[in-house]
Every structure is written in structure tokens, then in C-alpha cells.
Amino acid sequence: ELNPPPAFGTAAQIAQGEATCGRFCSTCHGRDGMGSAMFPDLRYAGAIQSADAFKTIVIDGALTQNGMVSFAKAIKPEDAEAVRAWVVAKAHEAKKASA
């Protein structure tokens, strides 16, 4: 079940998140972060609940052993937070569409 945190971020931040996701995340997680047979749907990821949890995975590499590499050399923490804002916005869109 979709259970996103409250939506946040400016339109510019969300647009930045979409662009960053398109460049770095979509290869594995799909164009809209919806995952694939092998990779999780980011809209359902527990880590979107917390900026710290998301950063720990995306920047610090907490899930490297599971195949989720660190993007510390490619993006800044504010880029990761923009991605999280975009994913949360997509989760809200999906939740509203299914209501």
C-alpha cells in the first residue's frame, strides 16, 4: 500500500529531482521510479519517509551489499533530497489515482 510522507519541495526542486532521477536512477528503477522485476518501486520505499534514511542509501551506500551503489561521486545530498521530493510527489499522484 502506498503510504507516502507529506509532499514537500518547490516546483523547481521537484523538477530537479525528476531530472536527477532520469539521469541516475531510471536505468534500474524505471523512468518514473516504478521499478522493474529486479528493482524496487521507489514510491513504496520506506526510505522516502526520511531525508536521513534516503541519504544513507543514495549517498552513503548503506545498501551497497544489496546492489544499490552509492551515488556520492555523482550527486550532492541536495540532489538526493530533490529526488526524494519527486518520488514523494509521484507516490501522491499514484495514491490519488487509485483512490
mmCIF file of C-alpha atoms in Angstrom:
data_model
loop_
_atom_site.group_PDB
_atom_site.id
_atom_site.type_symbol
_atom_site.label_atom_id
_atom_site.label_comp_id
_atom_site.label_asym_id
_atom_site.label_seq_id
_atom_site.Cartn_x
_atom_site.Cartn_y
_atom_site.Cartn_z
ATOM 1 C CA GLU A 1 0.000 0.000 0.000
ATOM 2 C CA LEU A 2 1.238 3.478 -0.842
ATOM 3 C CA ASN A 3 1.908 5.446 2.308
ATOM 4 C CA PRO A 4 4.000 8.461 1.280
ATOM 5 C CA PRO A 5 5.072 11.139 3.730
ATOM 6 C CA PRO A 6 3.600 14.628 3.305
ATOM 7 C CA ALA A 7 4.512 16.153 -0.047
ATOM 8 C CA PHE A 8 7.323 18.703 0.114
ATOM 9 C CA GLY A 9 9.647 20.701 -2.094
ATOM 10 C CA THR A 10 9.291 23.576 -4.500
ATOM 11 C CA ALA A 11 8.348 23.049 -8.131
ATOM 12 C CA ALA A 12 11.984 23.717 -9.028
ATOM 13 C CA GLN A 13 13.244 21.164 -6.508
ATOM 14 C CA ILE A 14 10.807 18.526 -7.781
ATOM 15 C CA ALA A 15 11.839 19.255 -11.393
ATOM 16 C CA GLN A 16 15.495 18.908 -10.353
ATOM 17 C CA GLY A 17 14.626 15.590 -8.719
ATOM 18 C CA GLU A 18 12.935 14.337 -11.860
ATOM 19 C CA ALA A 19 15.963 15.284 -13.976
ATOM 20 C CA THR A 20 18.394 13.710 -11.498
ATOM 21 C CA CYS A 21 16.306 10.553 -11.315
ATOM 22 C CA GLY A 22 16.157 10.394 -15.101
ATOM 23 C CA ARG A 23 19.921 10.623 -15.299
ATOM 24 C CA PHE A 24 20.965 8.343 -12.437
ATOM 25 C CA CYS A 25 18.053 6.263 -11.104
ATOM 26 C CA SER A 26 15.923 5.360 -14.118
ATOM 27 C CA THR A 27 18.366 2.795 -15.507
ATOM 28 C CA CYS A 28 17.428 0.460 -12.664
ATOM 29 C CA HIS A 29 14.263 1.922 -11.154
ATOM 30 C CA GLY A 30 12.484 2.904 -14.373
ATOM 31 C CA ARG A 31 11.544 6.264 -15.843
ATOM 32 C CA ASP A 32 9.040 7.061 -13.105
ATOM 33 C CA GLY A 33 10.863 5.246 -10.307
ATOM 34 C CA MET A 34 8.308 2.439 -10.566
ATOM 35 C CA GLY A 35 10.875 -0.314 -10.522
ATOM 36 C CA SER A 36 11.061 -3.470 -12.577
ATOM 37 C CA ALA A 37 11.127 -7.175 -11.963
ATOM 38 C CA MET A 38 14.516 -6.815 -10.253
ATOM 39 C CA PHE A 39 14.486 -3.332 -8.720
ATOM 40 C CA PRO A 40 12.110 -1.760 -6.180
ATOM 41 C CA ASP A 41 9.362 0.738 -6.916
ATOM 42 C CA LEU A 42 10.703 3.833 -5.180
ATOM 43 C CA ARG A 43 7.195 5.141 -4.473
ATOM 44 C CA TYR A 44 6.798 2.287 -1.961
ATOM 45 C CA ALA A 45 10.299 2.563 -0.466
ATOM 46 C CA GLY A 46 10.336 3.104 3.281
ATOM 47 C CA ALA A 47 13.363 5.362 2.868
ATOM 48 C CA ILE A 48 11.258 8.111 1.274
ATOM 49 C CA GLN A 49 9.812 8.736 4.735
ATOM 50 C CA SER A 50 13.077 10.297 5.933
ATOM 51 C CA ALA A 51 15.668 12.576 4.358
ATOM 52 C CA ASP A 52 18.343 10.930 6.513
ATOM 53 C CA ALA A 53 17.329 7.389 5.537
ATOM 54 C CA PHE A 54 17.223 8.293 1.839
ATOM 55 C CA LYS A 55 20.657 9.985 2.037
ATOM 56 C CA THR A 56 22.095 6.998 3.914
ATOM 57 C CA ILE A 57 21.148 4.759 0.994
ATOM 58 C CA VAL A 58 21.709 7.043 -2.014
ATOM 59 C CA ILE A 59 24.800 8.940 -0.853
ATOM 60 C CA ASP A 60 26.349 6.860 1.942
ATOM 61 C CA GLY A 61 25.817 3.499 0.221
ATOM 62 C CA ALA A 62 24.015 1.696 3.046
ATOM 63 C CA LEU A 63 22.570 -0.883 0.624
ATOM 64 C CA THR A 64 25.721 -1.495 -1.427
ATOM 65 C CA GLN A 65 25.683 -5.165 -0.399
ATOM 66 C CA ASN A 66 22.203 -5.421 -1.965
ATOM 67 C CA GLY A 67 23.371 -3.922 -5.258
ATOM 68 C CA MET A 68 22.356 -0.300 -4.614
ATOM 69 C CA VAL A 69 25.568 1.619 -5.224
ATOM 70 C CA SER A 70 26.463 4.932 -3.605
ATOM 71 C CA PHE A 71 26.000 7.967 -5.827
ATOM 72 C CA ALA A 72 28.250 10.161 -3.639
ATOM 73 C CA LYS A 73 30.615 10.830 -6.550
ATOM 74 C CA ALA A 74 27.798 11.724 -8.934
ATOM 75 C CA ILE A 75 25.274 13.762 -6.934
ATOM 76 C CA LYS A 76 25.183 16.020 -3.895
ATOM 77 C CA PRO A 77 22.957 15.452 -0.835
ATOM 78 C CA GLU A 78 20.630 18.240 -2.040
ATOM 79 C CA ASP A 79 20.214 16.341 -5.340
ATOM 80 C CA ALA A 80 19.238 13.223 -3.400
ATOM 81 C CA GLU A 81 16.685 15.256 -1.445
ATOM 82 C CA ALA A 82 15.302 16.623 -4.723
ATOM 83 C CA VAL A 83 14.918 13.044 -5.981
ATOM 84 C CA ARG A 84 13.110 12.165 -2.752
ATOM 85 C CA ALA A 85 10.759 15.160 -3.223
ATOM 86 C CA TRP A 86 9.982 13.989 -6.769
ATOM 87 C CA VAL A 87 9.425 10.367 -5.709
ATOM 88 C CA VAL A 88 7.105 11.521 -2.898
ATOM 89 C CA ALA A 89 5.171 13.637 -5.420
ATOM 90 C CA LYS A 90 4.860 10.605 -7.742
ATOM 91 C CA ALA A 91 3.683 8.464 -4.820
ATOM 92 C CA HIS A 92 0.980 11.019 -4.015
ATOM 93 C CA GLU A 93 -0.125 11.081 -7.669
ATOM 94 C CA ALA A 94 -0.403 7.284 -7.699
ATOM 95 C CA LYS A 95 -2.260 7.185 -4.403
ATOM 96 C CA LYS A 96 -4.758 9.800 -5.621
ATOM 97 C CA ALA A 97 -5.219 7.929 -8.922
ATOM 98 C CA SER A 98 -6.013 4.680 -7.129
ATOM 99 C CA ALA A 99 -8.487 6.268 -4.696
#
